[in-house]
């Protein structure tokens, strides 16, 4: 079995990581394997779907050519700076060049202690591993940049949390695992040389055009700002709440990373929070653009010494780059909202039209995903489904007069407005079956449904619906 590893991080960034071996698992068993992704990575999916894969993707056997290492990073967690975090339960095995010529990290998560584990055990439980698998694959199918899941392997070992839980390892694939927190780690130590080395690496790997710019480090910052603006706009458009937008969970590549207590919003409410640890709503749905910009300001701070030898000039230009997040985000979001509303042309009143619709949803606690989906039917003259979402359809009817003036196209709407998102009660039911009853059927069905989110298929109606009203308020836990 060969992996064509080409490990630039290990090779060119010595001092940015600690070589660390994974801990072998006592009884590795493949729980879920992503054959399509394996094929994309040029791996032999057939061979890896079995025990061989379980050995590799539990960390029990290190594949030839891998250079397992724990990456160093710092991070602002809920606004407070932690100078040393790092991969406490993850190991980068190496990098593969995929079929499209893209370089992709292959990382084990939950493979045991590392020098960055602090008090933790370096392990992961099956529930959160499957949750990250499902959410990442769902985001990918929605067309949103994200890390992917290659495998979930049960280790056969218990992990000790509030309860004893089955242990597992997630193998995840990412454009890279460079984070805002990676820059912060070296900047906090005053090591400008290392920040420069890291920035050069990130430019070469993710934003090569920045190297040609008159001010490469400023161009790099600008590129990360734009990638994050595009990403967060996509989150907002599908109602995704990440839940832990710490700077160590903010990827330089612009991919969604570190699925912990994330969840999708049901009824539209900017204050939606699911995570039990987010007591002040710092990472609420509606806060996400502001927080992303705040995180980018933390990245900018680390780059100040590289941007200009004159600190005042550097700060002024970096601030401008960070502030440009807002206009980039707004443009992306509005373009996405136009598509969701089926509007082909651009008009000055579009923003108001979109905001008025959202205000109606919020006022009547209408389901965000269903509202846009039913709006497509309304575009072709059938308002019955959307009107059922409202206790009082009058505000909608008033609004729809203006909307119809714009000749919305229901068919294009159904290509951007998902029918199926990971509904919280469905996710929980699938994970409970997998973890408590070793029944993977609900998980696999849900995964299959979510891999075609824009298609409504007969028999899948249940997957389009939010939890019944009498369901308790949905809470998520970090579940490390
Ligand atoms: P996360 O909540 O996954 O973003 O992780 C935040 C930090 O805590 C990272 O440095 C992780 O490596 C570390 N961490 C989380 N869970 C564990 C664990 N079970 N053992 C060791 N380190 C952990
Ligand atoms: Mg993290």
Coordinates of C-alpha atoms and ligand atoms in Angstrom, one line a residue:
X1 CA 0.0 0.0 0.0
X2 CA 1.6 3.3 -1.0
X3 CA 0.8 6.8 -0.1
X4 CA 2.6 9.4 -2.3
X5 CA 3.5 11.6 0.6
X6 CA 5.4 14.8 -0.1
X7 CA 5.8 16.5 3.3
X8 CA 6.7 20.2 2.8
X9 CA 5.7 21.2 6.3
X10 CA 8.0 18.6 7.9
X11 CA 10.7 19.5 5.5
X12 CA 10.7 23.2 5.4
X13 CA 9.3 24.3 8.8
X14 CA 11.6 22.6 11.3
X15 CA 10.9 24.2 14.7
X16 CA 7.2 24.6 13.9
X17 CA 6.3 21.2 15.2
X18 CA 7.4 18.2 17.3
X19 CA 7.8 14.8 15.6
X20 CA 5.4 12.5 17.5
X21 CA 4.3 8.9 16.9
X22 CA 0.6 8.0 17.2
X23 CA -0.4 5.6 19.9
X24 CA -1.5 2.2 18.6
X25 CA -5.1 1.3 19.1
X26 CA -5.9 -2.1 20.8
X27 CA -8.6 -3.2 18.3
X28 CA -9.0 -0.8 15.4
X29 CA -12.1 -1.2 13.4
X30 CA -13.2 0.8 10.4
X31 CA -16.5 2.6 11.1
X32 CA -16.8 4.8 8.1
X33 CA -14.5 5.2 5.1
X34 CA -14.8 7.8 2.4
X35 CA -14.0 6.0 -0.9
X36 CA -14.7 8.9 -3.1
X37 CA -12.2 11.1 -1.2
X38 CA -9.7 8.2 -1.2
X39 CA -9.9 8.1 -5.0
X40 CA -9.5 11.8 -5.2
X41 CA -6.3 11.5 -3.1
X42 CA -5.0 8.7 -5.4
X43 CA -5.3 6.1 -2.7
X44 CA -6.4 2.5 -3.1
X45 CA -9.9 2.7 -1.6
X46 CA -10.5 -0.9 -2.1
X47 CA -7.5 -2.0 0.0
X48 CA -8.0 0.8 2.6
X49 CA -11.6 0.1 3.3
X50 CA -10.6 -2.9 5.3
X51 CA -8.3 -3.8 8.2
X52 CA -5.3 -2.3 6.4
X53 CA -7.1 1.1 6.5
X54 CA -8.2 0.6 10.1
X55 CA -4.6 0.1 11.1
X56 CA -3.4 3.2 9.3
X57 CA -6.3 5.5 10.2
X58 CA -6.2 4.6 13.9
X59 CA -2.5 5.4 14.1
X60 CA -1.6 1.8 14.8
X61 CA 0.5 1.6 11.7
X62 CA 2.3 4.6 10.3
X63 CA 2.3 4.4 6.5
X64 CA 5.6 4.6 4.6
X65 CA 6.6 8.1 3.7
X66 CA 4.5 9.7 6.6
X67 CA 6.3 12.0 9.0
X68 CA 3.9 12.2 11.9
X69 CA 4.2 15.5 13.7
X70 CA 2.3 17.7 16.2
X71 CA 2.0 21.3 15.0
X72 CA 2.6 24.2 17.3
X73 CA 0.0 27.0 17.5
X74 CA -1.4 29.5 19.9
X75 CA -4.9 31.1 19.9
X76 CA -7.4 33.4 21.3
X77 CA -10.1 31.3 22.9
X78 CA -13.3 33.2 23.6
X79 CA -11.2 36.4 23.4
X80 CA -8.5 35.3 25.8
X81 CA -5.0 34.6 24.5
X82 CA -3.4 31.2 25.1
X83 CA 0.2 31.4 24.0
X84 CA 0.5 27.6 23.6
X85 CA -2.1 25.3 22.3
X86 CA -0.9 23.1 19.5
X87 CA -2.0 19.7 18.3
X88 CA -2.9 18.1 21.6
X89 CA -4.7 15.1 20.1
X90 CA -3.9 15.4 16.4
X91 CA -1.0 14.4 14.2
X92 CA -0.2 15.5 10.7
X93 CA 0.8 12.3 8.8
X94 CA 1.9 14.2 5.7
X95 CA 0.7 15.8 2.5
X96 CA -0.7 14.2 -0.7
X97 CA -1.1 15.7 -4.1
X98 CA -4.6 14.9 -5.2
X99 CA -6.0 14.2 -8.6
X100 CA -6.5 17.9 -9.3
X101 CA -3.0 18.7 -8.4
X102 CA -3.9 20.2 -5.0
X103 CA -1.7 19.6 -2.0
X104 CA -3.7 18.2 0.9
X105 CA -2.9 17.5 4.5
X106 CA -3.8 14.1 6.0
X107 CA -4.2 14.3 9.7
X108 CA -5.2 11.9 12.5
X109 CA -7.4 13.3 15.2
X110 CA -7.6 11.4 18.5
X111 CA -4.4 9.3 18.1
X112 CA -3.0 9.9 21.5
X113 CA -1.0 12.3 23.6
X114 CA 1.5 14.7 22.1
X115 CA 3.9 17.3 23.7
X116 CA 1.0 19.8 23.4
X117 CA -1.6 17.7 25.2
X118 CA -1.4 19.6 28.5
X119 CA -3.9 17.8 30.8
X120 CA -5.7 16.0 28.0
X121 CA -5.6 12.4 27.0
X122 CA -5.0 13.0 23.3
X123 CA -8.0 10.8 22.5
X124 CA -11.4 11.4 20.8
X125 CA -14.8 9.8 21.3
X126 CA -16.7 8.1 18.5
X127 CA -19.7 10.5 18.8
X128 CA -17.7 13.7 18.1
X129 CA -15.6 11.9 15.5
X130 CA -18.7 10.9 13.5
X131 CA -20.2 14.4 14.1
X132 CA -17.2 16.0 12.5
X133 CA -17.3 13.5 9.7
X134 CA -21.0 14.2 8.9
X135 CA -20.9 18.0 9.3
X136 CA -17.7 18.3 7.1
X137 CA -19.1 16.1 4.4
X138 CA -22.5 18.0 4.5
X139 CA -20.7 21.3 4.1
X140 CA -18.7 20.0 1.2
X141 CA -21.8 18.9 -0.5
X142 CA -23.2 22.3 0.0
X143 CA -20.3 23.7 -1.9
X144 CA -18.6 25.3 1.1
X145 CA -14.8 25.1 1.6
X146 CA -14.1 22.7 4.4
X147 CA -11.8 20.0 5.7
X148 CA -13.0 16.6 4.7
X149 CA -13.3 13.2 6.5
X150 CA -11.5 10.3 5.0
X151 CA -12.1 7.7 7.8
X152 CA -13.5 7.2 11.2
X153 CA -11.9 4.2 13.0
X154 CA -13.1 2.9 16.4
X155 CA -10.0 2.2 18.5
X156 CA -11.5 -0.5 20.8
X157 CA -10.4 1.6 23.7
X158 CA -12.6 3.5 26.2
X159 CA -12.2 7.2 26.6
X160 CA -13.0 8.8 29.9
X161 CA -15.2 11.9 29.8
X162 CA -18.3 12.6 32.0
X163 CA -19.1 9.1 30.9
X164 CA -17.0 6.3 29.5
X165 CA -17.3 6.4 25.8
X166 CA -16.0 4.4 22.9
X167 CA -12.7 5.9 21.5
X168 CA -12.2 6.7 17.8
X169 CA -9.8 8.4 15.4
X170 CA -10.9 10.7 12.6
X171 CA -8.7 11.0 9.6
X172 CA -9.2 14.4 8.1
X173 CA -8.0 16.0 4.9
X174 CA -7.4 19.8 4.7
X175 CA -5.9 22.3 2.2
X176 CA -3.5 22.8 5.2
X177 CA -3.8 23.1 8.9
X178 CA -2.2 26.5 9.1
X179 CA -4.2 28.7 11.4
X180 CA -4.3 32.3 12.5
X181 CA -3.0 30.7 15.8
X182 CA 0.0 29.3 14.1
X183 CA 1.2 32.9 13.3
X184 CA 0.3 34.0 16.8
X185 CA 2.4 31.3 18.3
X186 CA 5.7 32.7 16.9
X187 CA 4.6 36.4 17.0
X188 CA 3.9 36.0 20.7
X189 CA 7.5 34.9 21.2
X190 CA 8.8 37.9 19.3
X191 CA 10.2 35.6 16.6
X192 CA 9.8 37.7 13.5
X193 CA 12.1 35.4 11.5
X194 CA 9.8 32.5 12.1
X195 CA 6.6 34.5 11.3
X196 CA 8.3 35.5 8.0
X197 CA 9.2 31.9 7.3
X198 CA 5.6 30.8 8.0
X199 CA 4.2 33.6 5.9
X200 CA 6.4 32.7 3.0
X201 CA 5.3 29.1 3.3
X202 CA 1.6 30.0 3.5
X203 CA 2.0 32.3 0.5
X204 CA 3.7 29.6 -1.6
X205 CA 1.1 27.0 -0.6
X206 CA -2.1 29.0 -0.7
X207 CA -1.7 32.4 -2.2
X208 CA 1.2 32.3 -4.7
X209 CA 0.0 35.4 -6.5
X210 CA 0.8 37.4 -3.4
X211 CA 4.5 36.7 -3.9
X212 CA 4.4 38.8 -7.0
X213 CA 2.6 41.8 -5.4
X214 CA 4.6 45.0 -4.5
X215 CA 4.0 44.2 -0.8
X216 CA 3.7 40.4 -0.6
X217 CA 2.8 40.2 3.1
X218 CA 0.1 42.8 2.8
X219 CA -1.2 41.0 -0.3
X220 CA -1.2 37.8 1.7
X221 CA -3.2 39.4 4.5
X222 CA -5.6 40.8 1.9
X223 CA -6.0 37.3 0.4
X224 CA -6.8 35.7 3.7
X225 CA -9.3 38.4 4.5
X226 CA -11.1 37.8 1.2
X227 CA -11.1 34.0 1.6
X228 CA -12.6 34.4 5.1
X229 CA -15.2 36.9 3.9
X230 CA -16.2 34.4 1.2
X231 CA -16.4 31.6 3.7
X232 CA -18.3 33.3 6.4
X233 CA -20.8 34.6 3.8
X234 CA -21.4 31.0 2.7
X235 CA -21.9 30.0 6.4
X236 CA -24.5 32.7 6.8
X237 CA -26.3 31.9 3.7
X238 CA -27.0 28.3 4.8
X239 CA -27.5 29.1 8.5
X240 CA -24.4 27.4 9.8
X241 CA -23.2 28.3 13.3
X242 CA -19.6 27.2 13.9
X243 CA -19.7 27.7 17.6
X244 CA -16.0 28.0 18.4
X245 CA -14.5 30.7 16.1
X246 CA -11.3 30.9 18.1
X247 CA -8.2 32.1 16.2
X248 CA -6.8 28.6 16.4
X249 CA -9.9 27.4 14.6
X250 CA -9.5 29.9 11.8
X251 CA -7.8 28.4 8.8
X252 CA -5.4 30.5 6.6
X253 CA -6.7 28.6 3.6
X254 CA -10.3 29.8 4.1
X255 CA -11.7 26.3 4.8
X256 CA -14.1 25.5 7.6
X257 CA -12.1 23.7 10.2
X258 CA -12.6 22.1 13.6
X259 CA -16.2 21.0 13.8
X260 CA -17.0 20.9 17.5
X261 CA -20.3 22.2 18.8
X262 CA -21.4 23.5 15.4
X263 CA -25.0 23.2 14.2
X264 CA -27.5 24.6 11.6
X265 CA -30.1 27.1 12.6
X266 CA -33.7 26.1 12.3
X267 CA -35.9 29.2 12.7
X268 CA -34.2 32.4 11.7
X269 CA -32.7 34.3 14.6
X270 CA -29.3 36.1 14.5
X271 CA -28.9 35.3 18.2
X272 CA -28.9 31.6 17.7
X273 CA -26.3 29.9 19.9
X274 CA -26.0 26.1 20.3
X275 CA -22.8 25.6 22.2
X276 CA -23.2 25.1 25.9
X277 CA -19.8 26.8 26.6
X278 CA -20.7 29.9 24.6
X279 CA -22.6 31.5 27.5
X280 CA -22.4 35.1 26.3
X281 CA -23.2 34.4 22.7
X282 CA -19.8 35.5 21.4
X283 CA -20.1 33.1 18.5
X284 CA -23.8 33.4 17.9
X285 CA -25.0 33.1 14.2
X286 CA -25.3 36.8 13.7
X287 CA -21.9 37.6 15.3
X288 CA -19.9 35.4 12.9
X289 CA -18.9 38.2 10.4
X290 CA -17.7 40.5 13.2
X291 CA -15.8 37.7 14.9
X292 CA -14.1 36.7 11.7
X293 CA -12.9 40.2 11.2
X294 CA -11.7 40.3 14.8
X295 CA -9.8 37.1 14.2
X296 CA -8.3 38.6 11.0
X297 CA -7.1 41.6 13.0
X298 CA -5.2 39.1 15.2
X299 CA -3.5 37.7 12.1
X300 CA -2.7 41.2 10.9
X301 CA -1.0 42.0 14.2
X302 CA 1.4 39.2 13.7
X303 CA 2.3 40.5 10.2
X304 CA 3.0 44.1 11.2
X305 CA 6.8 43.8 11.4
X306 CA 6.8 42.2 7.9
X307 CA 4.5 44.7 6.2
X308 CA 6.5 47.8 6.7
X309 CA 9.6 48.8 8.6
X310 CA 7.7 51.9 9.7
X311 CA 5.3 50.5 12.3
X312 CA 2.7 53.3 11.8
X313 CA 2.5 52.7 8.1
X314 CA 2.3 49.0 8.6
X315 CA -0.6 49.4 11.1
X316 CA -2.5 51.8 8.8
X317 CA -2.2 49.5 5.7
X318 CA -3.0 46.3 7.7
X319 CA -6.0 47.9 9.3
X320 CA -7.3 48.9 5.9
X321 CA -6.9 45.3 4.7
X322 CA -8.7 43.9 7.7
X323 CA -11.5 46.5 7.4
X324 CA -12.0 45.5 3.8
X325 CA -13.5 42.3 5.2
X326 CA -16.8 44.1 5.6
X327 CA -17.2 45.2 2.0
X328 CA -16.0 41.8 0.7
X329 CA -18.4 40.0 3.0
X330 CA -21.3 42.3 2.2
X331 CA -20.8 41.8 -1.5
X332 CA -20.6 38.0 -1.2
X333 CA -23.5 37.8 1.1
X334 CA -25.7 40.0 -1.1
X335 CA -24.8 38.1 -4.2
X336 CA -25.6 34.8 -2.4
X337 CA -28.9 36.3 -1.1
X338 CA -29.9 37.4 -4.6
X339 CA -29.4 33.8 -5.8
X340 CA -31.4 32.5 -2.9
X341 CA -34.2 34.9 -3.8
X342 CA -34.0 33.9 -7.5
X343 CA -33.1 37.4 -8.6
X344 CA -31.1 37.5 -11.9
X345 CA -30.6 41.2 -12.1
X346 CA -29.0 43.6 -9.6
X347 CA -31.0 46.5 -8.2
X348 CA -30.2 49.0 -5.4
X349 CA -33.2 47.8 -3.4
X350 CA -32.0 44.2 -3.2
X351 CA -30.5 44.5 0.2
X352 CA -33.7 45.9 1.6
X353 CA -35.7 43.2 -0.1
X354 CA -33.6 40.5 1.4
X355 CA -33.5 42.1 4.9
X356 CA -37.3 42.5 4.9
X357 CA -37.8 38.8 4.1
X358 CA -35.4 37.9 6.9
X359 CA -37.2 40.2 9.3
X360 CA -40.5 38.4 8.5
X361 CA -38.9 35.0 9.1
X362 CA -37.4 36.3 12.4
X363 CA -40.7 37.9 13.6
X364 CA -42.6 34.6 13.0
X365 CA -39.9 32.2 13.9
X366 CA -40.1 30.6 10.5
X367 CA -37.6 27.9 9.5
X368 CA -34.8 29.4 7.5
X369 CA -34.0 26.5 5.2
X370 CA -37.7 25.7 4.5
X371 CA -38.6 29.3 3.8
X372 CA -36.1 29.6 0.9
X373 CA -37.0 26.2 -0.4
X374 CA -40.7 27.0 -0.3
X375 CA -40.1 30.4 -1.9
X376 CA -39.0 28.5 -5.0
X377 CA -42.5 27.1 -5.3
X378 CA -43.9 30.5 -4.7
X379 CA -41.9 31.8 -7.6
X380 CA -43.9 29.5 -9.8
X381 CA -47.2 30.6 -8.3
X382 CA -47.7 28.1 -5.4
X383 CA -47.6 30.0 -2.1
X384 CA -49.3 27.3 0.0
X385 CA -46.1 25.7 1.5
X386 CA -44.5 29.0 2.4
X387 CA -47.6 30.5 3.8
X388 CA -47.9 27.5 6.2
X389 CA -44.6 28.6 7.8
X390 CA -46.3 31.8 9.0
X391 CA -48.9 32.3 11.7
X392 CA -49.8 35.5 9.9
X393 CA -49.1 35.4 6.2
X394 CA -50.0 39.0 5.6
X395 CA -46.5 40.5 6.0
X396 CA -45.2 37.8 3.6
X397 CA -47.9 38.6 1.1
X398 CA -47.0 42.3 1.1
X399 CA -43.4 41.5 0.7
X400 CA -44.0 39.0 -2.1
X401 CA -45.7 41.7 -4.3
X402 CA -42.3 43.5 -4.5
X403 CA -40.4 40.3 -4.9
X404 CA -42.6 39.0 -7.7
X405 CA -42.0 42.3 -9.5
X406 CA -38.5 41.1 -10.0
X407 CA -39.5 37.9 -11.8
X408 CA -37.8 35.4 -9.5
X409 CA -36.7 32.1 -11.1
X410 CA -37.8 29.2 -9.0
X411 CA -35.6 26.7 -10.8
X412 CA -32.3 28.4 -10.2
X413 CA -33.4 28.9 -6.5
X414 CA -33.6 25.2 -6.0
X415 CA -30.0 24.9 -7.0
X416 CA -28.7 27.2 -4.3
X417 CA -31.3 26.6 -1.5
X418 CA -30.7 23.2 0.1
X419 CA -33.7 21.0 0.8
X420 CA -31.6 19.0 3.3
X421 CA -29.3 20.3 5.9
X422 CA -28.0 18.4 8.9
X423 CA -31.1 18.8 11.1
X424 CA -30.1 18.7 14.7
X425 CA -32.5 16.0 15.8
X426 CA -31.5 13.8 12.9
X427 CA -27.8 14.2 13.6
X428 CA -28.4 13.3 17.3
X429 CA -30.5 10.3 16.4
X430 CA -27.8 9.0 13.9
X431 CA -25.0 9.5 16.4
X432 CA -27.0 7.8 19.2
X433 CA -27.7 4.8 17.0
X434 CA -24.0 4.5 16.0
X435 CA -22.6 5.0 19.5
X436 CA -25.1 3.3 21.7
X437 CA -26.4 0.5 19.5
X438 CA -23.5 0.1 17.0
X439 CA -26.1 0.7 14.3
X440 CA -24.6 2.7 11.5
X441 CA -27.6 2.6 9.2
X442 CA -29.2 5.9 10.3
X443 CA -25.8 7.6 10.1
X444 CA -25.2 6.3 6.6
X445 CA -28.6 7.2 5.4
X446 CA -28.2 10.7 6.7
X447 CA -24.8 11.0 5.1
X448 CA -26.2 9.9 1.8
X449 CA -29.1 12.4 2.1
X450 CA -26.7 15.2 2.9
X451 CA -24.4 14.4 0.0
X452 CA -27.2 15.5 -2.3
X453 CA -28.6 18.5 -0.4
X454 CA -30.4 20.1 -3.2
X455 CA -32.4 17.1 -4.3
X456 CA -35.8 16.2 -2.8
X457 CA -36.3 12.5 -3.2
X458 CA -39.4 10.6 -2.4
X459 CA -39.1 8.9 1.0
X460 CA -36.7 11.6 2.3
X461 CA -39.3 14.1 3.4
X462 CA -38.4 13.6 7.1
X463 CA -34.9 14.9 6.4
X464 CA -36.2 18.3 5.2
X465 CA -38.1 19.1 8.4
X466 CA -36.9 20.7 11.6
X467 CA -37.4 19.0 14.9
X468 CA -41.0 19.0 16.1
X469 CA -41.9 22.1 18.3
X470 CA -42.0 20.1 21.5
X471 CA -38.3 19.1 21.1
X472 CA -36.1 20.6 23.9
X473 CA -33.9 23.4 22.9
X474 CA -30.9 22.0 21.1
X475 CA -27.6 22.2 23.0
X476 CA -24.2 21.1 21.7
X477 CA -21.1 20.2 23.7
X478 CA -17.5 20.5 22.7
X479 CA -17.2 16.8 23.2
X480 CA -13.4 16.6 23.1
Ligands
LIG1 P1 -10.4 22.2 20.0 O1 -11.4 22.4 21.0 O2 -10.4 20.9 19.3 O3 -10.3 23.4 19.0 O4 -9.0 22.2 20.8 C1 -8.4 23.2 21.5 C2 -7.1 22.8 22.0 O5 -7.2 21.8 23.0 C3 -6.1 22.2 21.0 O6 -4.8 22.6 21.3 C4 -6.3 20.7 21.1 O7 -5.2 20.0 20.7 C5 -6.5 20.6 22.6 N1 -7.3 19.4 23.0 C6 -8.6 19.2 22.9 N2 -9.0 18.0 23.3 C7 -7.9 17.4 23.8 C8 -7.6 16.1 24.4 N3 -8.6 15.2 24.6 N4 -6.3 15.8 24.7 C9 -5.4 16.7 24.5 N5 -5.6 17.9 23.9 C10 -6.8 18.3 23.6
LIG2 MG1 -9.2 23.5 17.4

